[in-house]
Coordinates of C-alpha atoms in Angstrom, one line a residue:
M388 CA -34.6 39.8 225.1
S389 CA -36.9 42.4 223.3
T390 CA -36.1 43.9 219.8
L391 CA -35.0 47.0 221.5
D392 CA -32.6 45.1 223.7
E393 CA -31.1 43.5 220.4
K394 CA -30.5 46.8 218.5
I395 CA -29.0 48.6 221.5
K396 CA -26.7 45.7 222.0
Q397 CA -25.9 45.5 218.4
A398 CA -25.6 49.1 217.7
F399 CA -23.2 49.9 220.6
P400 CA -21.7 46.3 221.2
D401 CA -18.9 48.4 223.5
E402 CA -21.1 51.4 224.7
S403 CA -24.3 49.5 226.2
V404 CA -24.6 47.5 229.2
I405 CA -27.7 45.6 230.8
K406 CA -29.3 47.1 234.0
I407 CA -31.1 44.5 236.0
P408 CA -32.0 45.3 239.6
Q409 CA -30.5 42.6 241.2
N410 CA -27.0 43.3 239.8
Y411 CA -27.1 46.7 241.0
S412 CA -27.6 45.5 244.7
V413 CA -24.1 44.7 244.8
F414 CA -23.5 48.5 245.4
A415 CA -25.8 48.6 248.4
G416 CA -24.1 51.0 251.3
K417 CA -22.2 52.6 248.5
N418 CA -23.2 56.1 247.6
L419 CA -21.9 55.9 244.0
P420 CA -23.0 57.7 240.9
S421 CA -24.6 56.0 237.9
F422 CA -21.5 56.6 235.6
I423 CA -19.4 54.8 238.3
K424 CA -21.8 51.8 238.8
D425 CA -22.2 51.3 235.0
F426 CA -18.3 51.5 234.4
L427 CA -17.8 48.4 237.0
I428 CA -21.0 46.5 235.7
K429 CA -19.9 46.9 232.3
R430 CA -15.9 45.6 233.5
Y431 CA -17.6 42.6 235.3
T432 CA -20.1 41.4 233.1
D433 CA -19.8 38.7 230.4
N434 CA -21.3 38.8 227.1
Y435 CA -24.4 36.8 228.4
G436 CA -25.2 39.5 231.4
N437 CA -23.6 37.6 233.7
L438 CA -21.8 39.6 236.8
D439 CA -18.8 38.6 238.5
R440 CA -20.2 39.7 241.9
N441 CA -17.0 39.2 243.8
G442 CA -15.0 40.8 241.1
V443 CA -17.4 44.0 241.7
L444 CA -16.9 43.5 245.5
K445 CA -13.1 43.1 245.6
F446 CA -12.8 46.1 243.2
L447 CA -14.8 48.3 245.8
E448 CA -12.8 47.0 248.8
D449 CA -9.4 47.7 247.0
H450 CA -10.1 51.0 245.3
I451 CA -13.4 52.8 246.7
P452 CA -12.5 52.7 250.4
S453 CA -15.6 54.3 252.4
K454 CA -15.3 57.0 254.9
D455 CA -14.9 54.8 258.0
N456 CA -11.8 53.1 256.1
D457 CA -8.6 53.4 257.8
L458 CA -7.1 55.3 254.7
K459 CA -5.4 58.0 256.8
N460 CA -3.9 55.4 259.2
R461 CA -2.6 53.3 256.2
L462 CA -1.2 56.5 254.9
R463 CA 0.5 58.1 258.0
T464 CA 1.3 54.7 260.4
H465 CA 2.1 52.4 257.3
R466 CA 3.4 54.6 254.9
E467 CA 1.5 52.9 252.2
E468 CA 0.9 54.3 249.0
V469 CA -2.8 54.2 248.2
T470 CA -4.5 54.2 244.9
V471 CA -8.4 54.8 245.1
L472 CA -11.1 55.7 242.5
T473 CA -12.7 58.9 244.0
R474 CA -14.4 62.2 243.6
F475 CA -12.2 65.1 245.0
I476 CA -12.3 68.9 244.7
V477 CA -9.3 70.9 243.6
E478 CA -8.7 74.1 245.1
T479 CA -5.9 76.9 244.6
D480 CA -4.4 78.7 247.1
L481 CA -2.7 81.6 245.7
K482 CA -1.7 83.4 249.2
N483 CA 0.5 80.4 249.8
D484 CA 1.4 79.5 246.4
K485 CA -0.1 75.9 246.8
L486 CA -2.8 73.5 244.6
L487 CA -4.6 71.9 247.1
F488 CA -7.5 69.2 247.2
S489 CA -10.1 67.6 249.5
I490 CA -11.6 64.0 249.3
P491 CA -15.0 64.8 251.1
D492 CA -16.3 61.0 250.8
L493 CA -13.0 59.7 252.8
G494 CA -12.7 62.6 255.3
I495 CA -9.2 64.4 253.7
K496 CA -9.8 68.0 253.9
S497 CA -8.4 70.6 251.6
S498 CA -5.9 71.8 254.6
E499 CA -4.6 68.3 254.5
G500 CA -4.1 67.7 251.0
R501 CA -1.4 68.9 248.3
I502 CA -1.0 68.5 244.8
P503 CA 2.6 69.0 243.6
D504 CA 3.2 71.4 240.6
H505 CA 4.9 68.6 238.2
V506 CA 1.5 66.4 238.7
A507 CA -0.5 69.8 237.8
K508 CA 1.6 70.6 235.1
K509 CA 1.4 67.0 233.8
N510 CA -2.6 66.8 233.9
K511 CA -4.1 70.2 232.7
E512 CA -7.6 69.2 234.0
L513 CA -6.2 69.2 237.5
K514 CA -7.8 72.9 238.1
D515 CA -10.2 74.5 240.6
G516 CA -13.4 72.3 240.8
E517 CA -14.7 68.4 240.9
L518 CA -13.2 65.6 239.3
W519 CA -13.6 62.1 239.7
G520 CA -10.5 59.8 238.7
V521 CA -8.0 57.5 240.0
V522 CA -5.3 58.9 242.5
T523 CA -2.2 57.8 244.1
L524 CA -1.9 59.2 247.5
V525 CA 1.2 59.3 249.9
Y526 CA 1.9 61.0 253.3
Q527 CA 4.5 63.6 253.5
P528 CA 5.5 63.8 257.3
P529 CA 6.3 67.0 259.0
A530 CA 9.4 68.8 258.1
D531 CA 10.6 72.1 259.8
K532 CA 7.7 74.4 260.1
E533 CA 5.8 72.3 257.9
K534 CA 3.0 70.5 258.9
G535 CA 2.4 66.9 257.6
F536 CA -0.1 66.3 254.7
V537 CA -1.3 64.2 252.3
E538 CA 0.2 64.1 248.6
L539 CA -1.4 63.5 245.2
V540 CA 1.8 62.2 243.4
N541 CA -0.2 60.3 240.4
Y542 CA -3.6 61.0 238.6
K543 CA -5.5 59.2 235.8
A544 CA -8.6 61.1 234.6
F545 CA -11.8 58.7 234.9
K546 CA -12.8 58.7 231.2
P547 CA -13.0 54.9 230.3
Y548 CA -14.5 55.8 227.1
K549 CA -13.2 57.4 224.1
V550 CA -16.1 58.9 222.5
D551 CA -16.2 58.7 218.5
L552 CA -19.1 60.9 218.1
E553 CA -19.5 60.3 214.5
Y554 CA -20.2 56.8 215.3
F555 CA -23.1 57.6 217.7
R556 CA -24.8 59.9 215.0
A557 CA -24.5 57.3 212.4
A558 CA -25.7 54.6 214.9
R559 CA -29.2 56.6 215.3
K560 CA -30.1 55.9 211.9
E561 CA -30.5 52.2 212.9
F562 CA -33.4 53.4 215.2
S563 CA -37.0 54.7 214.4
T564 CA -37.8 58.2 216.3
T565 CA -39.7 56.2 218.9
E566 CA -37.3 53.5 219.4
W567 CA -34.4 56.4 219.9
I568 CA -36.8 58.0 222.5
D569 CA -37.1 55.0 224.6
L570 CA -33.3 54.5 224.0
L571 CA -32.5 57.9 225.6
I572 CA -34.9 57.3 228.6
R573 CA -33.2 54.0 229.3
S574 CA -29.9 55.9 229.4
M575 CA -31.2 58.0 231.8
E576 CA -32.1 54.7 233.9
Y577 CA -35.9 54.8 233.3
N578 CA -38.2 52.2 231.9
P579 CA -40.1 53.8 228.8
D580 CA -42.7 51.4 229.5
G581 CA -43.8 52.9 232.7
F582 CA -44.8 56.3 230.7
E583 CA -48.5 56.9 229.7
S584 CA -47.9 58.7 226.5
L585 CA -45.1 60.0 223.8
S586 CA -45.6 63.5 225.2
Q587 CA -44.8 62.5 228.7
K588 CA -41.8 60.9 227.4
L589 CA -40.6 64.0 225.5
M590 CA -41.3 66.1 228.6
F591 CA -39.2 63.7 230.8
L592 CA -36.3 64.0 228.2
S593 CA -36.6 68.0 228.7
R594 CA -34.8 67.3 232.0
I595 CA -31.5 66.5 230.2
L596 CA -31.6 69.4 227.5
I597 CA -29.3 71.4 229.5
F598 CA -26.9 68.8 229.5
I599 CA -26.7 68.5 225.7
E600 CA -27.1 72.6 224.9
P601 CA -24.7 75.7 226.2
R602 CA -26.2 78.1 228.3
L603 CA -29.8 76.9 228.4
N604 CA -31.7 78.2 231.2
M605 CA -34.8 76.4 232.6
I606 CA -37.2 75.9 235.5
E607 CA -38.9 72.7 237.0
L608 CA -41.3 72.8 239.3
A609 CA -42.5 69.3 240.7
P610 CA -44.1 67.1 243.3
K611 CA -41.6 65.4 245.5
G612 CA -40.9 61.7 243.8
T613 CA -40.7 62.5 240.7
G614 CA -37.0 61.9 240.5
K615 CA -36.0 65.1 239.3
S616 CA -33.1 65.4 241.8
Y617 CA -31.4 61.9 240.8
I618 CA -31.1 62.6 237.5
F619 CA -29.0 66.0 237.8
G620 CA -26.9 64.2 240.7
N621 CA -25.9 61.2 239.0
L622 CA -26.0 61.2 235.2
S623 CA -22.9 63.4 234.4
K624 CA -19.8 64.4 236.5
Y625 CA -20.0 67.9 234.2
G626 CA -22.8 69.3 236.3
W627 CA -22.6 70.8 239.4
M628 CA -25.7 70.5 242.1
I629 CA -26.6 72.2 245.3
S630 CA -29.6 71.2 247.2
G631 CA -30.7 73.7 249.8
G632 CA -28.6 75.4 252.1
K633 CA -26.6 78.8 251.3
V634 CA -25.7 80.2 247.9
T635 CA -23.1 82.9 247.7
R636 CA -21.6 85.0 245.2
A637 CA -18.2 83.3 245.6
K638 CA -19.9 79.7 245.5
L639 CA -21.7 80.7 242.0
F640 CA -19.2 83.2 240.5
Y641 CA -15.9 84.1 242.0
D642 CA -14.3 84.4 245.1
M643 CA -12.6 87.5 245.7
T644 CA -10.5 86.4 248.7
K645 CA -9.4 83.3 247.4
K646 CA -9.5 84.7 243.9
S647 CA -11.0 81.3 242.7
M648 CA -13.9 80.5 240.0
G649 CA -17.5 79.8 240.8
A650 CA -19.2 76.7 239.9
I651 CA -20.8 78.8 237.0
T652 CA -17.4 79.1 235.1
L653 CA -16.3 75.4 236.1
Y654 CA -19.1 73.3 234.9
D655 CA -21.7 72.4 232.0
F656 CA -24.4 73.2 233.7
V657 CA -25.5 74.2 237.4
T658 CA -28.5 73.2 239.1
M659 CA -30.5 74.7 242.1
D660 CA -32.5 72.0 243.7
E661 CA -35.0 72.4 246.5
I662 CA -35.1 76.1 245.4
Q663 CA -37.5 77.0 248.3
T664 CA -34.8 76.0 251.1
I665 CA -32.0 77.9 249.4
T666 CA -30.8 81.2 250.7
F667 CA -28.5 83.6 249.2
S668 CA -25.8 85.8 251.2
D669 CA -26.8 89.0 249.3
S670 CA -29.5 88.4 247.1
A671 CA -29.5 91.7 245.3
E672 CA -25.8 91.3 244.2
I673 CA -26.7 87.8 243.2
Q674 CA -29.8 88.7 241.3
A675 CA -27.6 91.5 239.3
A676 CA -24.9 88.9 238.6
L677 CA -27.3 86.4 237.4
K678 CA -29.2 88.9 235.2
S679 CA -26.2 89.6 233.5
Y680 CA -24.9 86.0 233.1
L681 CA -28.2 84.4 231.7
E682 CA -28.6 87.2 229.3
F683 CA -25.0 87.5 227.9
G684 CA -22.9 84.6 229.0
Y685 CA -20.8 86.4 231.2
T686 CA -20.6 89.1 234.2
T687 CA -18.4 90.7 236.1
V688 CA -17.2 90.6 239.8
A689 CA -14.8 93.0 241.1
N690 CA -13.3 93.8 237.8
V691 CA -12.8 90.0 236.7
K692 CA -15.0 89.3 233.8
L693 CA -16.3 85.8 234.0
V694 CA -17.2 84.1 230.9
S695 CA -19.2 80.6 230.7
Q696 CA -21.4 78.2 228.7
A697 CA -23.0 76.8 231.6
G698 CA -26.8 76.3 231.8
L699 CA -28.7 77.0 234.8
I700 CA -31.8 74.9 236.0
I701 CA -33.8 75.3 239.1
M702 CA -35.7 73.1 240.8
G703 CA -38.6 73.0 243.5
N704 CA -41.4 71.7 244.4
I705 CA -45.3 73.1 244.0
S706 CA -48.5 72.5 245.8
L707 CA -51.1 70.6 243.9
S708 CA -54.8 70.0 244.1
K709 CA -56.5 66.5 244.3
D710 CA -56.6 66.8 240.7
K711 CA -52.9 67.1 240.2
K712 CA -52.9 70.6 239.2
P713 CA -51.4 73.8 240.5
M714 CA -53.0 75.2 243.2
R715 CA -52.0 78.7 242.7
L716 CA -52.3 80.5 239.2
K717 CA -49.0 81.9 239.8
Y718 CA -46.3 79.1 239.9
F719 CA -43.5 81.1 240.9
S720 CA -45.1 82.6 244.4
E721 CA -43.3 79.7 246.1
L722 CA -40.0 80.7 244.7
P723 CA -37.4 82.8 246.8
E724 CA -37.6 86.6 246.4
T725 CA -34.5 86.4 244.1
F726 CA -36.6 84.6 241.7
K727 CA -39.7 86.6 241.8
E728 CA -38.5 89.2 239.8
S729 CA -39.9 89.2 235.8
A730 CA -36.7 91.0 234.4
L731 CA -34.6 87.8 235.8
L732 CA -37.3 85.1 235.2
D733 CA -37.5 86.6 231.4
R734 CA -34.1 85.0 231.1
F735 CA -35.0 81.7 231.5
H736 CA -35.9 79.7 228.1
G737 CA -38.3 77.5 229.3
F738 CA -40.6 75.7 232.3
I739 CA -41.0 72.1 232.7
E740 CA -44.3 71.2 234.1
G741 CA -43.0 68.4 236.7
W742 CA -46.3 67.7 237.8
K743 CA -47.4 66.1 234.2
L744 CA -44.4 63.4 235.1
P745 CA -45.2 60.1 236.8
R746 CA -44.0 59.6 240.5
I747 CA -41.1 57.0 240.5
S748 CA -42.4 53.5 241.1
E749 CA -41.2 49.8 240.5
D750 CA -42.7 50.0 236.7
L751 CA -40.6 53.2 235.9
K752 CA -37.0 51.3 237.0
I753 CA -34.7 50.0 234.0
N754 CA -34.5 46.3 233.4
G755 CA -32.8 45.8 230.3
W756 CA -30.2 46.8 227.7
T757 CA -28.9 50.6 227.5
L758 CA -26.4 52.9 226.9
N759 CA -23.6 52.8 229.7
V760 CA -24.3 56.2 231.8
E761 CA -20.5 57.5 231.8
Y762 CA -20.7 57.2 227.7
F763 CA -24.0 58.9 227.5
S764 CA -22.5 61.6 229.5
E765 CA -19.5 61.9 227.4
I766 CA -21.8 62.0 224.3
M767 CA -24.1 64.5 225.4
H768 CA -20.8 66.8 226.7
E769 CA -19.2 66.4 223.2
L770 CA -22.5 67.5 221.6
R771 CA -22.8 70.8 223.3
D772 CA -20.2 72.7 221.3
K773 CA -21.3 71.6 217.7
P774 CA -22.7 74.4 215.9
I775 CA -24.2 72.6 212.9
Y776 CA -27.4 71.8 215.1
S777 CA -28.2 75.7 215.8
A778 CA -27.5 76.4 211.9
I779 CA -29.9 74.1 210.8
V780 CA -32.3 75.2 213.2
N781 CA -31.8 79.0 212.2
D782 CA -32.6 77.3 208.4
L783 CA -35.9 75.9 209.4
L784 CA -37.1 78.5 211.2
E785 CA -39.3 81.8 209.9
V786 CA -39.2 84.4 212.6
P787 CA -41.6 87.6 212.4
A788 CA -39.5 90.7 212.2
K789 CA -41.2 92.3 215.2
A790 CA -40.6 89.1 217.6
D791 CA -39.2 89.7 221.0
T792 CA -35.6 88.6 220.9
R793 CA -35.5 86.6 224.5
D794 CA -38.6 84.7 223.1
T795 CA -36.7 83.8 219.6
T796 CA -33.4 83.2 221.6
A797 CA -35.5 80.6 224.0
V798 CA -37.5 79.1 221.2
K799 CA -34.4 78.3 219.2
R800 CA -32.1 77.3 221.9
I801 CA -34.6 74.6 223.5
A802 CA -35.2 73.7 219.7
T803 CA -31.5 73.0 219.3
A804 CA -31.2 70.9 222.2
Y805 CA -34.1 68.8 220.9
L806 CA -32.6 68.3 217.8
K807 CA -29.0 67.1 218.9
L808 CA -31.0 64.7 221.5
L809 CA -33.4 63.2 219.3
F810 CA -31.9 63.9 215.6
P811 CA -28.3 63.7 215.9
N812 CA -27.8 62.0 212.9
V813 CA -28.4 65.2 210.6
N814 CA -26.1 67.2 208.6
D815 CA -28.5 70.0 207.2
T816 CA -32.2 70.6 206.8
S817 CA -32.7 68.2 203.7
E818 CA -32.2 65.5 206.5
I819 CA -34.8 66.0 208.7
D820 CA -38.6 65.7 208.1
K821 CA -40.3 69.2 208.8
E822 CA -43.0 67.2 210.3
D823 CA -40.8 65.9 212.7
F824 CA -38.9 68.7 213.6
K825 CA -42.2 70.6 214.3
T826 CA -43.6 67.9 216.3
Y827 CA -40.6 66.7 218.2
C828 CA -38.5 70.1 218.4
L829 CA -40.5 73.1 217.6
I830 CA -43.8 72.6 219.5
P831 CA -42.2 71.7 222.7
S832 CA -40.0 74.5 222.5
I833 CA -42.9 77.1 222.1
E834 CA -44.9 75.5 224.9
K835 CA -41.9 75.9 227.4
R836 CA -41.2 79.5 226.4
Q837 CA -44.8 80.0 226.5
I838 CA -45.2 79.2 230.5
I839 CA -42.3 81.3 231.4
R840 CA -43.8 84.0 229.0
R841 CA -47.3 83.5 230.9
Q842 CA -46.1 83.3 234.1
I843 CA -43.9 86.6 233.9
H844 CA -47.6 88.3 232.9
L845 CA -49.1 87.3 235.9
I846 CA -46.3 89.0 238.1
D847 CA -45.8 92.2 235.5
E848 CA -48.4 93.2 233.1
E849 CA -45.7 95.3 231.5
F850 CA -44.8 91.8 229.9
S851 CA -47.2 90.3 227.4
D852 CA -48.4 87.0 227.6
E853 CA -48.3 86.3 223.9
M854 CA -45.5 84.7 221.9
P855 CA -44.5 85.5 218.4
D856 CA -45.8 83.4 215.5
I857 CA -42.3 81.2 215.1
K858 CA -42.8 79.0 212.4
I859 CA -41.1 76.3 209.9
E860 CA -39.9 78.1 206.8
M861 CA -41.8 76.0 203.8
N862 CA -39.9 77.9 201.2
E863 CA -37.3 75.1 199.6

């Protein structure tokens, strides 16, 4: 066991889990996110790292049935009361005054699932959107003109950890900065030893900045096989990812027919993956809504004002030369037309050069102790609304009077995200070394915004490619 393994296990005895590839083979054939897998591995692993595989398999069989399971038959024919741990989607039907639910992974459609009012009133989180939890289902047969349906009679949110944020912040002090960076990479389910340099590690960590900072908007272009889709689809239940297909105003912002909120208002962040394969039902309308939202944190659809703290990241592929550099000077030339307008692109805070990250290989797979993904995702969720970090960044930075406001906002917002991620223990400027802040927070933030500015300039020369000289305030 390495020194880092020992430190993780000692600092986070209840929140850590050992990740050994052979243990996770127990989930073969199950399409489960990492936070569910980690929960089960932790539950059925002893203090020495030995996994009770039979215990995991029995839990999977009893509580996480597959789509080809006879769930509907058990409910309808045998009138069983069935309890499962599952992902489900809640949808309000105002026209018929009903709260509906669907379980796509088990073949239950929203037209077949219903949540009674007393259950909804008891569980405030049962509102439009995607949830994970333990649900108890029963079948209600047809009565009069009412068709039969599956009823959700009990719900328990999937939150196996009660997060103590102060405990997490204090634990940071037990690690050096390089050790902490390696812990974070492990918590993303990767092996830090597989990276070439510190700068490459920091770039990899930049993928989860939107997990931790409200209203952070990023773009990443990378070749296939660098793991970007995996991170956004597996590490947090607080994000929503669309991979290809059609995006509508209703899906993203507000459905006027159903009078229901879209993804931007329901999640911590929204990921548009495989952006080159995404089509937009009304490009001009969505572009206008995005401009307003990305700038102000709100937009209006059909006289309904939609306010949110969700961040947005768009991800796509990019063509590279033999020396693994972009073939085109204009990085955004392969994006859909919706995202080629300079005014919209200027509202994105930073750009991640995904081609500088390693392709997924065997030596990048985690093998050792790390934070449980569910715990880690809850910590990032909790850190989002802590204003102390942005206050520290404001106090640390000196911004020229003529600095472009969007550049300033971008640099500060990215730097705040890095500060939360790398130095969560700090309470004021005296507790962060200024050189550390410059190296780990400020410089990467400026670099990421600089790429956005340079690329916009190539599209529209009205936009300057020069960044303001934002630096650390040296006066004590």
